[in-house]
Amino acid sequence: MSTNRRSFLARGAALAAAPTIVTVVGGAFAESAAADTLPDYAPIPPSALGPAVNAQGYYVGRVEKNLYWVTDGSYQAAFLTTRDGVVLFDAPPTIGHNLQRAIDQIASDNGVSNKVTHIVYSHHHADHLGASSLFGRQVVRVGHVETKRLLARDNDPARPVPDVTFETHRTLHVGGERIDLAWHGTNHTPDNIYIHLPDHDTLMLVDINLPGWVPFDSFNLSEDVPGSIAAPAKAMAYPWKHYIGGHMGRLGTRHDMVVYQQYVADLIDNVKKALVTVDPTPFFTKYGNNTWAAVKTYQAAQADYAAAPVIEKYTGVLAAADVYTASTAFIILESIRLDLGFGSQVHS
Ligand SMILES: [Zn+2]
């Protein structure tokens, strides 16, 4: 633990830059949130952590050839240096001005231009794009048509709408480099795209697999659970060695994707068991005509039943299995019940 103290502290500083969470939690619960009353969780496996961040709070490294990635330990962006300037992939606000610092560092080391000419948007979410406006009006922004629609709806000056859009496929050629963009249906959001760099053996797909970690709360807050479950197989259909997941401190590999697919498959199997095994009787007996109290406690028990063997299997394999597996089990349970109709019985 102590060897990672520096990067832990830097990560804490990066998270502190997320003002809504810190303000709300700090304001509402500051008096009761004493550290010794908070729950304990299993240690993070060393395989979940990436390189230490520098004094400014970022790490920049090469993915392959002239493709680089930047992280603050929680969020990731990437950039491609070309003979005509730099293509940036996402602009997370937690990395913020460190994006240009990282680009300046690499450009100066390699004697190439540090001027960002294009920003490719993975999806519309502010936590991945909120530093876009730092790069000014002259940059060409590229994204899915639905990203443009959602950003126009959100009307956030930090996230200018894309200038160039596409519906299913678009290949960008910038400074002799090739970038293949594709939309293969909704998943995490309606607009989340696959960014493939065939000459760099790399796929960027954000908010699906967070290498080394279980998904964030409620299956990464997925807006389309069947779509999110299907996404890893679509990612694996591409040839690549390096995976940029948009989150946490390291890049991913094909092995990380296999482990993640197995984690989700194990959750689905155990959710199906929970749906036919956990007895609803005690919940409805206790809560009588308070149907929501009975349903809430019954479904929480089903989610816990499904999560327990998965938490046991993945503790020490994927970080925070004991933190968020039950919330993801709940979201998958609702999808299996509502999208697939599994466990529904028609009244006789
Ligand atoms: Zn997102």
CSV table of C-alpha atoms and ligand atoms in Angstrom, one decimal:
chain,number,residue,atom,x,y,z
A,1,MET,CA,0.0,0.0,0.0
A,2,SER,CA,2.7,2.5,1.0
A,3,THR,CA,4.5,2.2,-2.3
A,4,ASN,CA,1.4,3.6,-4.0
A,5,ARG,CA,0.9,6.4,-1.6
A,6,ARG,CA,2.1,9.1,-4.0
A,7,SER,CA,-0.1,8.0,-6.8
A,8,PHE,CA,-3.0,7.5,-4.4
A,9,LEU,CA,-2.6,11.1,-3.1
A,10,ALA,CA,-2.4,12.4,-6.7
A,11,ARG,CA,-5.5,10.4,-7.6
A,12,GLY,CA,-7.3,12.0,-4.6
A,13,ALA,CA,-6.3,15.4,-5.9
A,14,ALA,CA,-7.6,14.5,-9.4
A,15,LEU,CA,-10.9,13.4,-7.9
A,16,ALA,CA,-11.1,16.6,-5.9
A,17,ALA,CA,-11.3,18.4,-9.2
A,18,ALA,CA,-14.7,16.7,-9.7
A,19,PRO,CA,-16.6,19.5,-7.9
A,20,THR,CA,-20.2,18.2,-7.9
A,21,ILE,CA,-19.4,15.0,-6.1
A,22,VAL,CA,-17.1,16.6,-3.5
A,23,THR,CA,-19.3,19.5,-2.9
A,24,VAL,CA,-22.5,17.5,-2.4
A,25,VAL,CA,-20.9,14.8,-0.2
A,26,GLY,CA,-18.8,17.3,1.7
A,27,GLY,CA,-21.7,19.7,2.3
A,28,ALA,CA,-24.4,17.2,3.2
A,29,PHE,CA,-22.4,14.6,5.2
A,30,ALA,CA,-19.3,16.4,6.4
A,31,GLU,CA,-20.2,16.0,10.1
A,32,SER,CA,-21.0,12.3,10.0
A,33,ALA,CA,-18.3,11.1,7.5
A,34,ALA,CA,-15.5,10.2,10.0
A,35,ALA,CA,-13.0,7.9,8.4
A,36,ASP,CA,-13.2,5.3,11.2
A,37,THR,CA,-17.0,4.9,10.5
A,38,LEU,CA,-16.6,4.2,6.8
A,39,PRO,CA,-16.7,0.6,5.5
A,40,ASP,CA,-13.6,-1.4,4.8
A,41,TYR,CA,-13.0,-2.9,1.4
A,42,ALA,CA,-10.5,-5.5,0.0
A,43,PRO,CA,-7.1,-4.2,-1.0
A,44,ILE,CA,-6.6,-3.1,-4.7
A,45,PRO,CA,-4.6,-5.7,-6.6
A,46,PRO,CA,-1.3,-4.2,-7.8
A,47,SER,CA,-2.3,-5.2,-11.4
A,48,ALA,CA,-5.1,-2.6,-11.3
A,49,LEU,CA,-2.7,0.3,-10.9
A,50,GLY,CA,-0.7,2.1,-13.6
A,51,PRO,CA,2.4,4.3,-13.6
A,52,ALA,CA,2.7,7.0,-11.0
A,53,VAL,CA,1.7,10.5,-12.0
A,54,ASN,CA,4.1,13.4,-12.0
A,55,ALA,CA,4.1,16.4,-9.7
A,56,GLN,CA,1.5,18.1,-11.9
A,57,GLY,CA,-0.8,15.1,-11.5
A,58,TYR,CA,-0.5,13.4,-14.9
A,59,TYR,CA,1.3,10.6,-16.6
A,60,VAL,CA,1.9,10.6,-20.4
A,61,GLY,CA,3.3,7.5,-22.2
A,62,ARG,CA,3.6,6.0,-25.6
A,63,VAL,CA,0.9,3.5,-26.7
A,64,GLU,CA,2.6,2.6,-30.0
A,65,LYS,CA,4.7,4.7,-32.4
A,66,ASN,CA,3.3,8.3,-32.5
A,67,LEU,CA,0.2,7.4,-30.5
A,68,TYR,CA,0.3,8.5,-26.8
A,69,TRP,CA,-2.0,8.3,-23.8
A,70,VAL,CA,-2.5,10.6,-20.8
A,71,THR,CA,-4.0,9.7,-17.4
A,72,ASP,CA,-4.5,11.4,-14.0
A,73,GLY,CA,-5.1,7.9,-12.5
A,74,SER,CA,-8.9,8.1,-12.9
A,75,TYR,CA,-9.4,9.4,-16.5
A,76,GLN,CA,-7.7,8.8,-19.8
A,77,ALA,CA,-7.2,10.7,-23.0
A,78,ALA,CA,-5.0,9.9,-26.0
A,79,PHE,CA,-3.3,11.8,-28.8
A,80,LEU,CA,-1.7,11.2,-32.1
A,81,THR,CA,1.2,13.4,-33.3
A,82,THR,CA,1.2,13.9,-37.1
A,83,ARG,CA,3.2,15.9,-39.6
A,84,ASP,CA,0.2,18.4,-39.7
A,85,GLY,CA,-0.5,18.7,-36.0
A,86,VAL,CA,-2.0,16.7,-33.1
A,87,VAL,CA,-5.3,14.7,-33.0
A,88,LEU,CA,-6.6,14.6,-29.5
A,89,PHE,CA,-9.0,11.8,-28.4
A,90,ASP,CA,-11.4,13.1,-25.6
A,91,ALA,CA,-10.6,16.0,-23.2
A,92,PRO,CA,-11.5,15.0,-19.6
A,93,PRO,CA,-11.8,18.1,-17.4
A,94,THR,CA,-9.9,16.3,-14.6
A,95,ILE,CA,-6.8,16.2,-16.8
A,96,GLY,CA,-7.7,19.7,-18.1
A,97,HIS,CA,-4.6,21.9,-18.8
A,98,ASN,CA,-2.4,18.9,-18.3
A,99,LEU,CA,-3.5,17.7,-21.8
A,100,GLN,CA,-1.6,20.4,-23.5
A,101,ARG,CA,1.3,20.0,-21.0
A,102,ALA,CA,1.6,16.3,-21.9
A,103,ILE,CA,1.4,17.1,-25.7
A,104,ASP,CA,4.0,19.8,-25.3
A,105,GLN,CA,6.3,17.4,-23.5
A,106,ILE,CA,6.0,14.7,-26.2
A,107,ALA,CA,6.2,17.2,-29.1
A,108,SER,CA,9.3,18.8,-27.8
A,109,ASP,CA,11.0,15.4,-27.1
A,110,ASN,CA,10.2,14.4,-30.7
A,111,GLY,CA,10.6,17.7,-32.6
A,112,VAL,CA,7.0,17.6,-33.9
A,113,SER,CA,4.1,20.1,-33.8
A,114,ASN,CA,2.3,20.5,-30.5
A,115,LYS,CA,-0.7,22.2,-32.1
A,116,VAL,CA,-4.0,20.4,-31.6
A,117,THR,CA,-5.9,20.5,-34.9
A,118,HIS,CA,-8.6,17.9,-34.3
A,119,ILE,CA,-10.5,16.5,-31.3
A,120,VAL,CA,-12.3,13.2,-31.6
A,121,TYR,CA,-15.2,12.8,-29.2
A,122,SER,CA,-15.8,9.2,-27.8
A,123,HIS,CA,-19.3,10.2,-26.5
A,124,HIS,CA,-21.0,13.3,-25.2
A,125,HIS,CA,-20.5,12.9,-21.5
A,126,ALA,CA,-18.9,16.0,-19.7
A,127,ASP,CA,-16.5,14.0,-17.6
A,128,HIS,CA,-14.7,12.9,-20.9
A,129,LEU,CA,-15.1,16.2,-22.9
A,130,GLY,CA,-15.3,19.1,-20.4
A,131,ALA,CA,-11.8,20.4,-21.4
A,132,SER,CA,-12.7,20.6,-25.1
A,133,SER,CA,-13.2,24.3,-25.1
A,134,LEU,CA,-9.6,24.9,-23.8
A,135,PHE,CA,-8.5,24.2,-27.4
A,136,GLY,CA,-10.4,27.1,-28.9
A,137,ARG,CA,-12.7,27.5,-31.9
A,138,GLN,CA,-10.2,26.7,-34.7
A,139,VAL,CA,-9.9,23.0,-33.8
A,140,VAL,CA,-11.9,20.5,-35.9
A,141,ARG,CA,-14.1,18.5,-33.6
A,142,VAL,CA,-15.3,15.1,-34.8
A,143,GLY,CA,-18.1,12.9,-33.4
A,144,HIS,CA,-21.2,10.8,-34.0
A,145,VAL,CA,-24.4,12.6,-35.2
A,146,GLU,CA,-26.0,11.6,-31.9
A,147,THR,CA,-23.1,13.2,-30.0
A,148,LYS,CA,-23.9,16.5,-31.9
A,149,ARG,CA,-27.6,16.2,-31.0
A,150,LEU,CA,-27.0,15.5,-27.3
A,151,LEU,CA,-24.4,18.3,-27.0
A,152,ALA,CA,-26.7,20.7,-28.7
A,153,ARG,CA,-29.3,19.7,-26.1
A,154,ASP,CA,-26.9,20.0,-23.2
A,155,ASN,CA,-25.7,23.5,-24.5
A,156,ASP,CA,-22.5,23.4,-22.4
A,157,PRO,CA,-19.9,26.0,-23.5
A,158,ALA,CA,-17.2,23.6,-22.3
A,159,ARG,CA,-18.2,21.0,-24.9
A,160,PRO,CA,-18.6,22.6,-28.4
A,161,VAL,CA,-20.6,20.5,-30.8
A,162,PRO,CA,-18.7,18.4,-33.4
A,163,ASP,CA,-18.0,20.1,-36.8
A,164,VAL,CA,-17.7,16.8,-38.6
A,165,THR,CA,-20.2,14.0,-37.9
A,166,PHE,CA,-20.9,10.5,-39.2
A,167,GLU,CA,-23.7,8.0,-38.8
A,168,THR,CA,-22.0,4.5,-39.0
A,169,HIS,CA,-18.4,4.8,-40.3
A,170,ARG,CA,-15.9,7.5,-41.0
A,171,THR,CA,-12.2,7.2,-41.7
A,172,LEU,CA,-10.1,10.3,-40.8
A,173,HIS,CA,-6.9,11.0,-42.6
A,174,VAL,CA,-4.8,13.6,-40.8
A,175,GLY,CA,-1.1,14.2,-41.6
A,176,GLY,CA,-0.7,10.8,-43.3
A,177,GLU,CA,-2.3,8.9,-40.3
A,178,ARG,CA,-5.4,6.8,-40.4
A,179,ILE,CA,-8.2,6.8,-37.8
A,180,ASP,CA,-11.3,4.6,-38.3
A,181,LEU,CA,-14.4,5.7,-36.4
A,182,ALA,CA,-17.5,3.5,-36.1
A,183,TRP,CA,-20.8,3.4,-34.4
A,184,HIS,CA,-22.1,-0.1,-33.8
A,185,GLY,CA,-25.3,0.7,-31.9
A,186,THR,CA,-26.1,2.1,-28.5
A,187,ASN,CA,-24.3,0.9,-25.4
A,188,HIS,CA,-23.1,3.0,-22.4
A,189,THR,CA,-24.8,6.0,-24.2
A,190,PRO,CA,-26.6,6.2,-27.5
A,191,ASP,CA,-23.6,7.8,-29.1
A,192,ASN,CA,-20.6,5.9,-27.8
A,193,ILE,CA,-18.2,5.1,-30.7
A,194,TYR,CA,-15.3,2.7,-31.5
A,195,ILE,CA,-12.1,4.5,-32.3
A,196,HIS,CA,-9.7,2.2,-34.2
A,197,LEU,CA,-6.2,3.0,-35.1
A,198,PRO,CA,-5.2,0.1,-37.4
A,199,ASP,CA,-1.6,1.3,-37.9
A,200,HIS,CA,-1.2,1.5,-34.1
A,201,ASP,CA,-2.8,-1.7,-33.1
A,202,THR,CA,-5.2,0.2,-30.8
A,203,LEU,CA,-8.9,0.4,-30.0
A,204,MET,CA,-10.4,3.2,-27.9
A,205,LEU,CA,-13.8,2.4,-26.4
A,206,VAL,CA,-14.8,4.4,-23.4
A,207,ASP,CA,-16.9,3.5,-20.3
A,208,ILE,CA,-17.2,-0.2,-21.2
A,209,ASN,CA,-14.2,-2.1,-19.8
A,210,LEU,CA,-12.1,-0.1,-17.3
A,211,PRO,CA,-9.0,-2.3,-17.4
A,212,GLY,CA,-8.1,-3.8,-14.0
A,213,TRP,CA,-11.3,-2.6,-12.3
A,214,VAL,CA,-14.9,-3.7,-12.1
A,215,PRO,CA,-17.4,-1.2,-13.7
A,216,PHE,CA,-18.3,2.0,-11.9
A,217,ASP,CA,-21.7,2.1,-10.1
A,218,SER,CA,-24.6,0.4,-11.8
A,219,PHE,CA,-22.7,-1.0,-14.8
A,220,ASN,CA,-20.9,2.3,-15.6
A,221,LEU,CA,-24.4,3.9,-15.5
A,222,SER,CA,-25.2,2.1,-18.7
A,223,GLU,CA,-28.1,3.6,-20.7
A,224,ASP,CA,-28.5,0.4,-22.7
A,225,VAL,CA,-27.6,-2.8,-20.8
A,226,PRO,CA,-28.0,-5.3,-23.6
A,227,GLY,CA,-25.9,-2.9,-25.8
A,228,SER,CA,-23.2,-2.6,-23.1
A,229,ILE,CA,-23.2,-6.4,-22.7
A,230,ALA,CA,-22.7,-6.9,-26.5
A,231,ALA,CA,-20.0,-4.2,-26.8
A,232,PRO,CA,-16.9,-6.2,-25.8
A,233,ALA,CA,-17.5,-8.8,-28.5
A,234,LYS,CA,-17.8,-6.0,-31.1
A,235,ALA,CA,-14.5,-4.6,-29.7
A,236,MET,CA,-12.8,-8.0,-29.9
A,237,ALA,CA,-13.8,-8.4,-33.6
A,238,TYR,CA,-11.3,-5.7,-34.4
A,239,PRO,CA,-7.6,-6.4,-34.5
A,240,TRP,CA,-5.7,-4.6,-31.7
A,241,LYS,CA,-3.2,-5.1,-29.0
A,242,HIS,CA,-3.7,-1.9,-26.9
A,243,TYR,CA,-7.1,-0.9,-25.4
A,244,ILE,CA,-7.8,2.6,-24.2
A,245,GLY,CA,-10.9,2.4,-21.9
A,246,GLY,CA,-11.1,6.0,-20.8
A,247,HIS,CA,-10.6,5.2,-17.2
A,248,MET,CA,-8.2,4.4,-14.4
A,249,GLY,CA,-4.5,4.3,-14.5
A,250,ARG,CA,-3.4,1.9,-17.2
A,251,LEU,CA,-4.0,0.6,-20.7
A,252,GLY,CA,-5.8,-2.6,-21.4
A,253,THR,CA,-5.0,-5.8,-23.3
A,254,ARG,CA,-7.1,-8.4,-25.0
A,255,HIS,CA,-6.7,-10.5,-21.9
A,256,ASP,CA,-8.2,-7.7,-19.8
A,257,MET,CA,-11.2,-7.8,-22.2
A,258,VAL,CA,-11.5,-11.6,-21.8
A,259,VAL,CA,-11.5,-11.3,-18.0
A,260,TYR,CA,-14.1,-8.5,-18.2
A,261,GLN,CA,-16.4,-10.6,-20.5
A,262,GLN,CA,-16.2,-13.5,-18.1
A,263,TYR,CA,-17.0,-11.2,-15.2
A,264,VAL,CA,-20.2,-10.0,-17.0
A,265,ALA,CA,-21.1,-13.6,-18.0
A,266,ASP,CA,-20.7,-14.8,-14.4
A,267,LEU,CA,-22.9,-11.9,-13.2
A,268,ILE,CA,-25.6,-12.9,-15.8
A,269,ASP,CA,-25.5,-16.5,-14.8
A,270,ASN,CA,-25.8,-15.7,-11.1
A,271,VAL,CA,-28.6,-13.1,-11.7
A,272,LYS,CA,-30.6,-15.8,-13.5
A,273,LYS,CA,-30.1,-18.1,-10.5
A,274,ALA,CA,-31.1,-15.4,-8.1
A,275,LEU,CA,-34.3,-14.7,-10.1
A,276,VAL,CA,-35.5,-18.3,-9.6
A,277,THR,CA,-34.0,-19.0,-6.2
A,278,VAL,CA,-34.5,-16.1,-3.8
A,279,ASP,CA,-37.9,-16.6,-2.1
A,280,PRO,CA,-40.0,-13.4,-2.1
A,281,THR,CA,-42.4,-14.6,0.7
A,282,PRO,CA,-40.6,-13.2,3.7
A,283,PHE,CA,-40.3,-9.7,2.1
A,284,PHE,CA,-44.0,-9.5,1.3
A,285,THR,CA,-45.0,-11.0,4.7
A,286,LYS,CA,-43.1,-8.4,6.6
A,287,TYR,CA,-44.1,-5.3,4.5
A,288,GLY,CA,-47.7,-6.2,3.8
A,289,ASN,CA,-49.3,-3.6,1.6
A,290,ASN,CA,-46.1,-1.5,1.3
A,291,THR,CA,-45.3,-3.0,-2.0
A,292,TRP,CA,-42.3,-0.9,-2.7
A,293,ALA,CA,-40.6,-1.8,0.6
A,294,ALA,CA,-41.2,-5.5,-0.2
A,295,VAL,CA,-39.9,-5.1,-3.8
A,296,LYS,CA,-36.9,-3.0,-2.8
A,297,THR,CA,-35.7,-5.5,-0.1
A,298,TYR,CA,-36.5,-8.5,-2.3
A,299,GLN,CA,-34.5,-7.2,-5.3
A,300,ALA,CA,-31.7,-6.1,-3.1
A,301,ALA,CA,-31.5,-9.6,-1.7
A,302,GLN,CA,-31.5,-11.0,-5.3
A,303,ALA,CA,-28.7,-8.7,-6.3
A,304,ASP,CA,-26.7,-9.6,-3.2
A,305,TYR,CA,-27.3,-13.3,-3.9
A,306,ALA,CA,-26.1,-12.9,-7.5
A,307,ALA,CA,-23.1,-10.7,-6.5
A,308,ALA,CA,-21.7,-12.8,-3.7
A,309,PRO,CA,-20.0,-15.6,-5.7
A,310,VAL,CA,-18.8,-13.1,-8.3
A,311,ILE,CA,-17.3,-10.9,-5.6
A,312,GLU,CA,-15.6,-13.9,-4.1
A,313,LYS,CA,-14.2,-15.0,-7.5
A,314,TYR,CA,-12.9,-11.6,-8.6
A,315,THR,CA,-11.5,-10.2,-5.4
A,316,GLY,CA,-7.8,-9.9,-6.0
A,317,VAL,CA,-8.4,-10.1,-9.8
A,318,LEU,CA,-10.5,-6.9,-10.6
A,319,ALA,CA,-10.2,-4.0,-8.2
A,320,ALA,CA,-13.2,-3.0,-6.2
A,321,ALA,CA,-15.2,-6.1,-6.9
A,322,ASP,CA,-16.6,-5.8,-3.3
A,323,VAL,CA,-17.5,-2.1,-3.9
A,324,TYR,CA,-19.6,-2.1,-7.0
A,325,THR,CA,-20.5,-5.6,-8.1
A,326,ALA,CA,-23.9,-5.6,-6.3
A,327,SER,CA,-25.0,-2.3,-8.0
A,328,THR,CA,-24.1,-3.8,-11.4
A,329,ALA,CA,-25.9,-7.0,-10.5
A,330,PHE,CA,-29.0,-5.0,-9.8
A,331,ILE,CA,-28.9,-3.2,-13.2
A,332,ILE,CA,-28.3,-6.5,-15.0
A,333,LEU,CA,-31.1,-8.1,-13.0
A,334,GLU,CA,-33.5,-5.4,-14.1
A,335,SER,CA,-32.4,-5.8,-17.7
A,336,ILE,CA,-32.7,-9.6,-17.7
A,337,ARG,CA,-36.2,-9.2,-16.2
A,338,LEU,CA,-37.4,-6.4,-18.3
A,339,ASP,CA,-35.5,-6.6,-21.6
A,340,LEU,CA,-35.3,-10.4,-21.9
A,341,GLY,CA,-38.5,-11.2,-19.9
A,342,PHE,CA,-36.6,-13.8,-17.9
A,343,GLY,CA,-38.5,-15.0,-14.8
A,344,SER,CA,-41.8,-13.4,-15.9
A,345,GLN,CA,-44.8,-15.5,-15.2
A,346,VAL,CA,-48.2,-14.8,-16.8
A,347,HIS,CA,-51.0,-14.9,-14.4
A,348,SER,CA,-53.2,-18.0,-14.9
B,1,ZN,ZN,-19.7,8.2,-20.1
